[in-house]
Amino acid sequence: MPRTAETGPSPSAVTADDLDRAVQLAVAVLRKAPPAAWDAKAGSLEWYCWETVEHLSDDLFAYAAQLGPKAPPLDGEVPFVWESRRPGGPANVIHADRGSGPAGLLQVLEASGGLLIAMVRTTPPQVRAHHGFGISDPEGFAAMGIVETLVHTYDLCQGLGLAWSPPADLCARVLARLFPNAPESTDPWPTLLWATGRAELPGHPRLTTWRWDGTVRA
C-alpha cells in the first residue's frame, strides 16, 4: 500500500511501543531458524548471521547508551571500546556467549532492545544526543533502532531462509521520520529496503550509498 495518512502518520508518531513491536517481531521470526543456519552469511552483508545479530544488539545498546548520561554528548559517541573478533567482522561492544546457543543470542538481542525501549520511554523529549547522521532526540533514536531491526532482520532472514515482511505502518513511520525524501507513492516496506540500499524501486535504481537524516523535526 502507498504511504497515506493511514500508513504514514507524522514523524512524531514513532514511539517506544513501535520499537518494542519491531524487536519482538524480529525475535519471533528469528527463533524459527534452524540451529545450523547461524554460520551462513546474512544476505548481502559480509557478516555471518550470528555476528549480525550481535551487531544489531550492539546498535540498540549503543543508542540506549548514547541517551544515558545526564548530559549526553553532542560531539561524539560515549567512548566504549568497540572491537571486532575477526578481520572483516563487525566492531561491537556486545558479544553473545556462543555456548548459550541461538536462544541465548536472541536473548541478548531482546535485552539490548529492552534497554533502548526503556531509555526512549524515560528520556525527556527535549534531550539531544550525538549520532553520525545528525544530532537526534529520543524519538529519533527509537526510529533508528526500528530501522536497524527491520533491515538487519531482512538480511538475517535471507541468510537463514526465513520469510520477513514487517508491518507497513512501522515502515511508514520510520520513513517519515528518517527518510523524508523517500518516494511516497510506493509501498512502505520495499521503499525502506530501497532507502537502505537493499533493493530497487520502479523508477528508482538501487542506491550504492545512503544515509538517514536523524535530525530533530520541527
PDB file of C-alpha atoms in Angstrom:
ATOM      1  CA  MET A   1       0.000   0.000   0.000  1.00  0.00           C
ATOM      2  CA  PRO A   2       1.251   3.544  -0.658  1.00  0.00           C
ATOM      3  CA  ARG A   3       2.191   5.811   2.216  1.00  0.00           C
ATOM      4  CA  THR A   4      -1.019   7.638   3.015  1.00  0.00           C
ATOM      5  CA  ALA A   5      -2.415   9.350   6.092  1.00  0.00           C
ATOM      6  CA  GLU A   6      -3.363   5.878   7.335  1.00  0.00           C
ATOM      7  CA  THR A   7       0.037   4.211   6.801  1.00  0.00           C
ATOM      8  CA  GLY A   8       2.369   7.176   7.208  1.00  0.00           C
ATOM      9  CA  PRO A   9       1.498   9.358  10.203  1.00  0.00           C
ATOM     10  CA  SER A  10       3.533  12.395  11.158  1.00  0.00           C
ATOM     11  CA  PRO A  11       7.114  11.794  12.344  1.00  0.00           C
ATOM     12  CA  SER A  12       6.039  12.451  15.936  1.00  0.00           C
ATOM     13  CA  ALA A  13       4.180   9.116  15.882  1.00  0.00           C
ATOM     14  CA  VAL A  14       7.362   7.000  16.349  1.00  0.00           C
ATOM     15  CA  THR A  15       7.239   5.602  19.895  1.00  0.00           C
ATOM     16  CA  ALA A  16       8.892   3.182  22.298  1.00  0.00           C
ATOM     17  CA  ASP A  17       5.920   0.882  21.676  1.00  0.00           C
ATOM     18  CA  ASP A  18       6.813   0.840  17.970  1.00  0.00           C
ATOM     19  CA  LEU A  19      10.365  -0.159  18.833  1.00  0.00           C
ATOM     20  CA  ASP A  20       9.140  -2.856  21.219  1.00  0.00           C
ATOM     21  CA  ARG A  21       6.899  -4.224  18.495  1.00  0.00           C
ATOM     22  CA  ALA A  22       9.746  -4.294  15.959  1.00  0.00           C
ATOM     23  CA  VAL A  23      12.108  -6.109  18.334  1.00  0.00           C
ATOM     24  CA  GLN A  24       9.503  -8.675  19.368  1.00  0.00           C
ATOM     25  CA  LEU A  25       8.548  -9.404  15.753  1.00  0.00           C
ATOM     26  CA  ALA A  26      12.212  -9.826  14.849  1.00  0.00           C
ATOM     27  CA  VAL A  27      12.930 -12.171  17.759  1.00  0.00           C
ATOM     28  CA  ALA A  28       9.831 -14.223  16.936  1.00  0.00           C
ATOM     29  CA  VAL A  29      10.831 -14.823  13.327  1.00  0.00           C
ATOM     30  CA  LEU A  30      14.498 -15.467  14.139  1.00  0.00           C
ATOM     31  CA  ARG A  31      13.511 -18.161  16.645  1.00  0.00           C
ATOM     32  CA  LYS A  32      12.336 -20.194  13.641  1.00  0.00           C
ATOM     33  CA  ALA A  33      15.873 -20.509  12.239  1.00  0.00           C
ATOM     34  CA  PRO A  34      17.447 -23.970  12.243  1.00  0.00           C
ATOM     35  CA  PRO A  35      20.407 -24.118  14.657  1.00  0.00           C
ATOM     36  CA  ALA A  36      22.869 -24.999  11.891  1.00  0.00           C
ATOM     37  CA  ALA A  37      21.997 -21.905   9.826  1.00  0.00           C
ATOM     38  CA  TRP A  38      23.622 -19.266  12.031  1.00  0.00           C
ATOM     39  CA  ASP A  39      27.025 -19.513  10.362  1.00  0.00           C
ATOM     40  CA  ALA A  40      25.606 -18.544   6.947  1.00  0.00           C
ATOM     41  CA  LYS A  41      26.238 -15.064   5.559  1.00  0.00           C
ATOM     42  CA  ALA A  42      23.447 -12.563   6.272  1.00  0.00           C
ATOM     43  CA  GLY A  43      22.060 -11.556   2.888  1.00  0.00           C
ATOM     44  CA  SER A  44      24.313  -9.107   1.056  1.00  0.00           C
ATOM     45  CA  LEU A  45      26.408  -8.460   4.175  1.00  0.00           C
ATOM     46  CA  GLU A  46      29.896  -9.846   4.693  1.00  0.00           C
ATOM     47  CA  TRP A  47      28.935 -10.872   8.218  1.00  0.00           C
ATOM     48  CA  TYR A  48      27.664 -14.234   9.414  1.00  0.00           C
ATOM     49  CA  CYS A  49      24.152 -14.413  10.783  1.00  0.00           C
ATOM     50  CA  TRP A  50      25.366 -14.917  14.362  1.00  0.00           C
ATOM     51  CA  GLU A  51      27.549 -11.814  14.319  1.00  0.00           C
ATOM     52  CA  THR A  52      24.850  -9.809  12.501  1.00  0.00           C
ATOM     53  CA  VAL A  53      22.565 -10.372  15.478  1.00  0.00           C
ATOM     54  CA  GLU A  54      25.427  -9.262  17.714  1.00  0.00           C
ATOM     55  CA  HIS A  55      25.799  -6.137  15.548  1.00  0.00           C
ATOM     56  CA  LEU A  56      22.067  -5.386  15.760  1.00  0.00           C
ATOM     57  CA  SER A  57      22.149  -5.905  19.519  1.00  0.00           C
ATOM     58  CA  ASP A  58      25.138  -3.585  19.667  1.00  0.00           C
ATOM     59  CA  ASP A  59      23.288  -0.902  17.689  1.00  0.00           C
ATOM     60  CA  LEU A  60      20.367  -0.988  20.098  1.00  0.00           C
ATOM     61  CA  PHE A  61      22.669  -0.965  23.121  1.00  0.00           C
ATOM     62  CA  ALA A  62      24.735   1.917  21.721  1.00  0.00           C
ATOM     63  CA  TYR A  63      21.665   4.065  21.042  1.00  0.00           C
ATOM     64  CA  ALA A  64      20.454   3.463  24.596  1.00  0.00           C
ATOM     65  CA  ALA A  65      23.891   4.294  25.989  1.00  0.00           C
ATOM     66  CA  GLN A  66      24.082   7.483  23.953  1.00  0.00           C
ATOM     67  CA  LEU A  67      20.950   8.737  25.715  1.00  0.00           C
ATOM     68  CA  GLY A  68      22.181   7.561  29.123  1.00  0.00           C
ATOM     69  CA  PRO A  69      24.348  10.400  30.517  1.00  0.00           C
ATOM     70  CA  LYS A  70      22.608  13.259  32.279  1.00  0.00           C
ATOM     71  CA  ALA A  71      24.190  15.497  29.654  1.00  0.00           C
ATOM     72  CA  PRO A  72      24.513  13.291  26.545  1.00  0.00           C
ATOM     73  CA  PRO A  73      27.482  14.158  24.320  1.00  0.00           C
ATOM     74  CA  LEU A  74      26.691  16.208  21.221  1.00  0.00           C
ATOM     75  CA  ASP A  75      30.104  15.920  19.577  1.00  0.00           C
ATOM     76  CA  GLY A  76      30.776  12.186  19.599  1.00  0.00           C
ATOM     77  CA  GLU A  77      29.843   8.765  20.903  1.00  0.00           C
ATOM     78  CA  VAL A  78      30.018   7.632  24.511  1.00  0.00           C
ATOM     79  CA  PRO A  79      33.558   6.170  24.455  1.00  0.00           C
ATOM     80  CA  PHE A  80      33.031   2.449  24.782  1.00  0.00           C
ATOM     81  CA  VAL A  81      35.626   0.222  23.131  1.00  0.00           C
ATOM     82  CA  TRP A  82      34.191  -1.440  20.027  1.00  0.00           C
ATOM     83  CA  GLU A  83      36.191  -4.489  18.904  1.00  0.00           C
ATOM     84  CA  SER A  84      35.908  -6.956  16.048  1.00  0.00           C
ATOM     85  CA  ARG A  85      36.561 -10.596  16.757  1.00  0.00           C
ATOM     86  CA  ARG A  86      37.769 -11.373  13.227  1.00  0.00           C
ATOM     87  CA  PRO A  87      39.072  -9.383  10.252  1.00  0.00           C
ATOM     88  CA  GLY A  88      36.019  -8.016   8.443  1.00  0.00           C
ATOM     89  CA  GLY A  89      33.643  -8.742  11.300  1.00  0.00           C
ATOM     90  CA  PRO A  90      31.543  -6.060  12.981  1.00  0.00           C
ATOM     91  CA  ALA A  91      33.169  -3.972  15.711  1.00  0.00           C
ATOM     92  CA  ASN A  92      30.930  -4.388  18.773  1.00  0.00           C
ATOM     93  CA  VAL A  93      30.765  -3.857  22.494  1.00  0.00           C
ATOM     94  CA  ILE A  94      28.118  -6.592  22.648  1.00  0.00           C
ATOM     95  CA  HIS A  95      29.089 -10.221  22.012  1.00  0.00           C
ATOM     96  CA  ALA A  96      26.933 -13.226  22.858  1.00  0.00           C
ATOM     97  CA  ASP A  97      28.290 -16.328  24.584  1.00  0.00           C
ATOM     98  CA  ARG A  98      28.461 -18.978  21.874  1.00  0.00           C
ATOM     99  CA  GLY A  99      27.811 -21.626  24.482  1.00  0.00           C
ATOM    100  CA  SER A 100      24.337 -20.214  25.038  1.00  0.00           C
ATOM    101  CA  GLY A 101      23.300 -21.198  21.505  1.00  0.00           C
ATOM    102  CA  PRO A 102      20.775 -19.366  19.335  1.00  0.00           C
ATOM    103  CA  ALA A 103      18.348 -18.999  22.252  1.00  0.00           C
ATOM    104  CA  GLY A 104      20.973 -17.092  24.219  1.00  0.00           C
ATOM    105  CA  LEU A 105      21.881 -14.980  21.182  1.00  0.00           C
ATOM    106  CA  LEU A 106      18.273 -13.884  20.768  1.00  0.00           C
ATOM    107  CA  GLN A 107      18.028 -13.197  24.488  1.00  0.00           C
ATOM    108  CA  VAL A 108      20.957 -10.780  24.046  1.00  0.00           C
ATOM    109  CA  LEU A 109      19.062  -9.109  21.192  1.00  0.00           C
ATOM    110  CA  GLU A 110      15.867  -8.826  23.211  1.00  0.00           C
ATOM    111  CA  ALA A 111      17.721  -7.463  26.243  1.00  0.00           C
ATOM    112  CA  SER A 112      19.574  -4.857  24.170  1.00  0.00           C
ATOM    113  CA  GLY A 113      16.308  -3.806  22.588  1.00  0.00           C
ATOM    114  CA  GLY A 114      14.771  -3.542  26.046  1.00  0.00           C
ATOM    115  CA  LEU A 115      17.494  -1.091  27.090  1.00  0.00           C
ATOM    116  CA  LEU A 116      16.704   1.262  24.214  1.00  0.00           C
ATOM    117  CA  ILE A 117      12.947   0.874  24.704  1.00  0.00           C
ATOM    118  CA  ALA A 118      13.351   1.870  28.357  1.00  0.00           C
ATOM    119  CA  MET A 119      15.559   4.855  27.520  1.00  0.00           C
ATOM    120  CA  VAL A 120      13.119   6.124  24.902  1.00  0.00           C
ATOM    121  CA  ARG A 121      10.234   5.805  27.387  1.00  0.00           C
ATOM    122  CA  THR A 122      12.020   7.639  30.205  1.00  0.00           C
ATOM    123  CA  THR A 123      14.217  10.252  28.498  1.00  0.00           C
ATOM    124  CA  PRO A 124      12.597  13.707  28.247  1.00  0.00           C
ATOM    125  CA  PRO A 125      11.767  14.587  24.636  1.00  0.00           C
ATOM    126  CA  GLN A 126      13.878  17.757  24.736  1.00  0.00           C
ATOM    127  CA  VAL A 127      17.093  15.747  25.307  1.00  0.00           C
ATOM    128  CA  ARG A 128      19.527  15.672  22.379  1.00  0.00           C
ATOM    129  CA  ALA A 129      22.406  13.273  21.720  1.00  0.00           C
ATOM    130  CA  HIS A 130      25.019  12.707  19.049  1.00  0.00           C
ATOM    131  CA  HIS A 131      24.645  10.393  16.087  1.00  0.00           C
ATOM    132  CA  GLY A 132      26.805  10.458  12.987  1.00  0.00           C
ATOM    133  CA  PHE A 133      23.712  11.022  10.834  1.00  0.00           C
ATOM    134  CA  GLY A 134      22.579  14.036  12.845  1.00  0.00           C
ATOM    135  CA  ILE A 135      22.033  15.106  16.447  1.00  0.00           C
ATOM    136  CA  SER A 136      18.770  13.495  17.474  1.00  0.00           C
ATOM    137  CA  ASP A 137      16.148  13.137  20.189  1.00  0.00           C
ATOM    138  CA  PRO A 138      14.709  10.044  21.922  1.00  0.00           C
ATOM    139  CA  GLU A 139      12.107   9.627  19.196  1.00  0.00           C
ATOM    140  CA  GLY A 140      14.816   9.761  16.548  1.00  0.00           C
ATOM    141  CA  PHE A 141      16.818   7.071  18.339  1.00  0.00           C
ATOM    142  CA  ALA A 142      13.666   4.941  18.521  1.00  0.00           C
ATOM    143  CA  ALA A 143      13.220   5.327  14.765  1.00  0.00           C
ATOM    144  CA  MET A 144      16.887   4.456  14.178  1.00  0.00           C
ATOM    145  CA  GLY A 145      16.505   1.352  16.326  1.00  0.00           C
ATOM    146  CA  ILE A 146      13.462   0.304  14.333  1.00  0.00           C
ATOM    147  CA  VAL A 147      15.260   0.739  11.004  1.00  0.00           C
ATOM    148  CA  GLU A 148      18.241  -1.252  12.259  1.00  0.00           C
ATOM    149  CA  THR A 149      15.916  -4.001  13.487  1.00  0.00           C
ATOM    150  CA  LEU A 150      13.758  -4.231  10.374  1.00  0.00           C
ATOM    151  CA  VAL A 151      16.518  -4.155   7.772  1.00  0.00           C
ATOM    152  CA  HIS A 152      19.001  -6.360   9.619  1.00  0.00           C
ATOM    153  CA  THR A 153      16.237  -8.890  10.216  1.00  0.00           C
ATOM    154  CA  TYR A 154      15.741  -8.799   6.442  1.00  0.00           C
ATOM    155  CA  ASP A 155      19.465  -9.515   5.984  1.00  0.00           C
ATOM    156  CA  LEU A 156      19.273 -12.311   8.530  1.00  0.00           C
ATOM    157  CA  CYS A 157      16.184 -13.912   7.030  1.00  0.00           C
ATOM    158  CA  GLN A 158      17.886 -14.019   3.643  1.00  0.00           C
ATOM    159  CA  GLY A 159      20.742 -15.976   5.182  1.00  0.00           C
ATOM    160  CA  LEU A 160      18.551 -18.121   7.398  1.00  0.00           C
ATOM    161  CA  GLY A 161      15.974 -18.977   4.727  1.00  0.00           C
ATOM    162  CA  LEU A 162      13.059 -17.291   6.506  1.00  0.00           C
ATOM    163  CA  ALA A 163      10.273 -15.023   5.257  1.00  0.00           C
ATOM    164  CA  TRP A 164      10.131 -11.487   6.665  1.00  0.00           C
ATOM    165  CA  SER A 165       7.693  -8.706   5.833  1.00  0.00           C
ATOM    166  CA  PRO A 166       7.262  -6.210   8.687  1.00  0.00           C
ATOM    167  CA  PRO A 167       4.118  -4.132   9.182  1.00  0.00           C
ATOM    168  CA  ALA A 168       3.602  -1.284   6.731  1.00  0.00           C
ATOM    169  CA  ASP A 169       2.739   1.207   9.462  1.00  0.00           C
ATOM    170  CA  LEU A 170       6.082   0.703  11.210  1.00  0.00           C
ATOM    171  CA  CYS A 171       7.941   1.155   7.937  1.00  0.00           C
ATOM    172  CA  ALA A 172       5.920   4.246   7.038  1.00  0.00           C
ATOM    173  CA  ARG A 173       6.588   5.931  10.373  1.00  0.00           C
ATOM    174  CA  VAL A 174      10.346   5.487  10.214  1.00  0.00           C
ATOM    175  CA  LEU A 175      10.440   6.552   6.576  1.00  0.00           C
ATOM    176  CA  ALA A 176       8.650   9.766   7.524  1.00  0.00           C
ATOM    177  CA  ARG A 177      10.991  10.354  10.470  1.00  0.00           C
ATOM    178  CA  LEU A 178      14.355   9.442   8.940  1.00  0.00           C
ATOM    179  CA  PHE A 179      13.957   9.425   5.147  1.00  0.00           C
ATOM    180  CA  PRO A 180      11.804  12.475   4.350  1.00  0.00           C
ATOM    181  CA  ASN A 181      12.912  12.490   0.698  1.00  0.00           C
ATOM    182  CA  ALA A 182      11.998   8.851   0.014  1.00  0.00           C
ATOM    183  CA  PRO A 183       9.270   8.189  -2.568  1.00  0.00           C
ATOM    184  CA  GLU A 184       5.803   8.476  -1.035  1.00  0.00           C
ATOM    185  CA  SER A 185       3.736   6.629  -3.657  1.00  0.00           C
ATOM    186  CA  THR A 186       5.333   3.199  -3.145  1.00  0.00           C
ATOM    187  CA  ASP A 187       4.699   0.506  -0.558  1.00  0.00           C
ATOM    188  CA  PRO A 188       6.477   1.323   2.727  1.00  0.00           C
ATOM    189  CA  TRP A 189       8.472  -1.896   3.166  1.00  0.00           C
ATOM    190  CA  PRO A 190      10.014  -2.018  -0.338  1.00  0.00           C
ATOM    191  CA  THR A 191      10.644   1.716  -0.004  1.00  0.00           C
ATOM    192  CA  LEU A 192      12.544   1.186   3.264  1.00  0.00           C
ATOM    193  CA  LEU A 193      14.628  -1.527   1.612  1.00  0.00           C
ATOM    194  CA  TRP A 194      15.356   0.885  -1.238  1.00  0.00           C
ATOM    195  CA  ALA A 195      16.219   3.722   1.163  1.00  0.00           C
ATOM    196  CA  THR A 196      18.762   1.483   2.930  1.00  0.00           C
ATOM    197  CA  GLY A 197      20.439   0.289  -0.262  1.00  0.00           C
ATOM    198  CA  ARG A 198      18.942  -3.182  -0.330  1.00  0.00           C
ATOM    199  CA  ALA A 199      16.550  -3.129  -3.287  1.00  0.00           C
ATOM    200  CA  GLU A 200      15.384  -1.287  -6.367  1.00  0.00           C
ATOM    201  CA  LEU A 201      12.055   0.502  -6.724  1.00  0.00           C
ATOM    202  CA  PRO A 202      10.237   1.125 -10.002  1.00  0.00           C
ATOM    203  CA  GLY A 203      11.885   4.208 -11.437  1.00  0.00           C
ATOM    204  CA  HIS A 204      14.476   4.281  -8.650  1.00  0.00           C
ATOM    205  CA  PRO A 205      17.727   2.301  -9.113  1.00  0.00           C
ATOM    206  CA  ARG A 206      19.256   0.572  -6.127  1.00  0.00           C
ATOM    207  CA  LEU A 207      21.277   3.018  -4.043  1.00  0.00           C
ATOM    208  CA  THR A 208      25.023   2.473  -3.742  1.00  0.00           C
ATOM    209  CA  THR A 209      25.339   4.949  -0.855  1.00  0.00           C
ATOM    210  CA  TRP A 210      22.679   6.024   1.605  1.00  0.00           C
ATOM    211  CA  ARG A 211      22.095   7.596   4.998  1.00  0.00           C
ATOM    212  CA  TRP A 212      19.144   8.678   7.064  1.00  0.00           C
ATOM    213  CA  ASP A 213      18.529  12.138   8.482  1.00  0.00           C
ATOM    214  CA  GLY A 214      18.279  11.788  12.248  1.00  0.00           C
ATOM    215  CA  THR A 215      17.985  15.497  12.979  1.00  0.00           C
ATOM    216  CA  VAL A 216      15.042  16.646  15.055  1.00  0.00           C
ATOM    217  CA  ARG A 217      11.902  17.576  13.156  1.00  0.00           C
ATOM    218  CA  ALA A 218      10.228  20.888  13.944  1.00  0.00           C
TER     219      ALA A 218
END
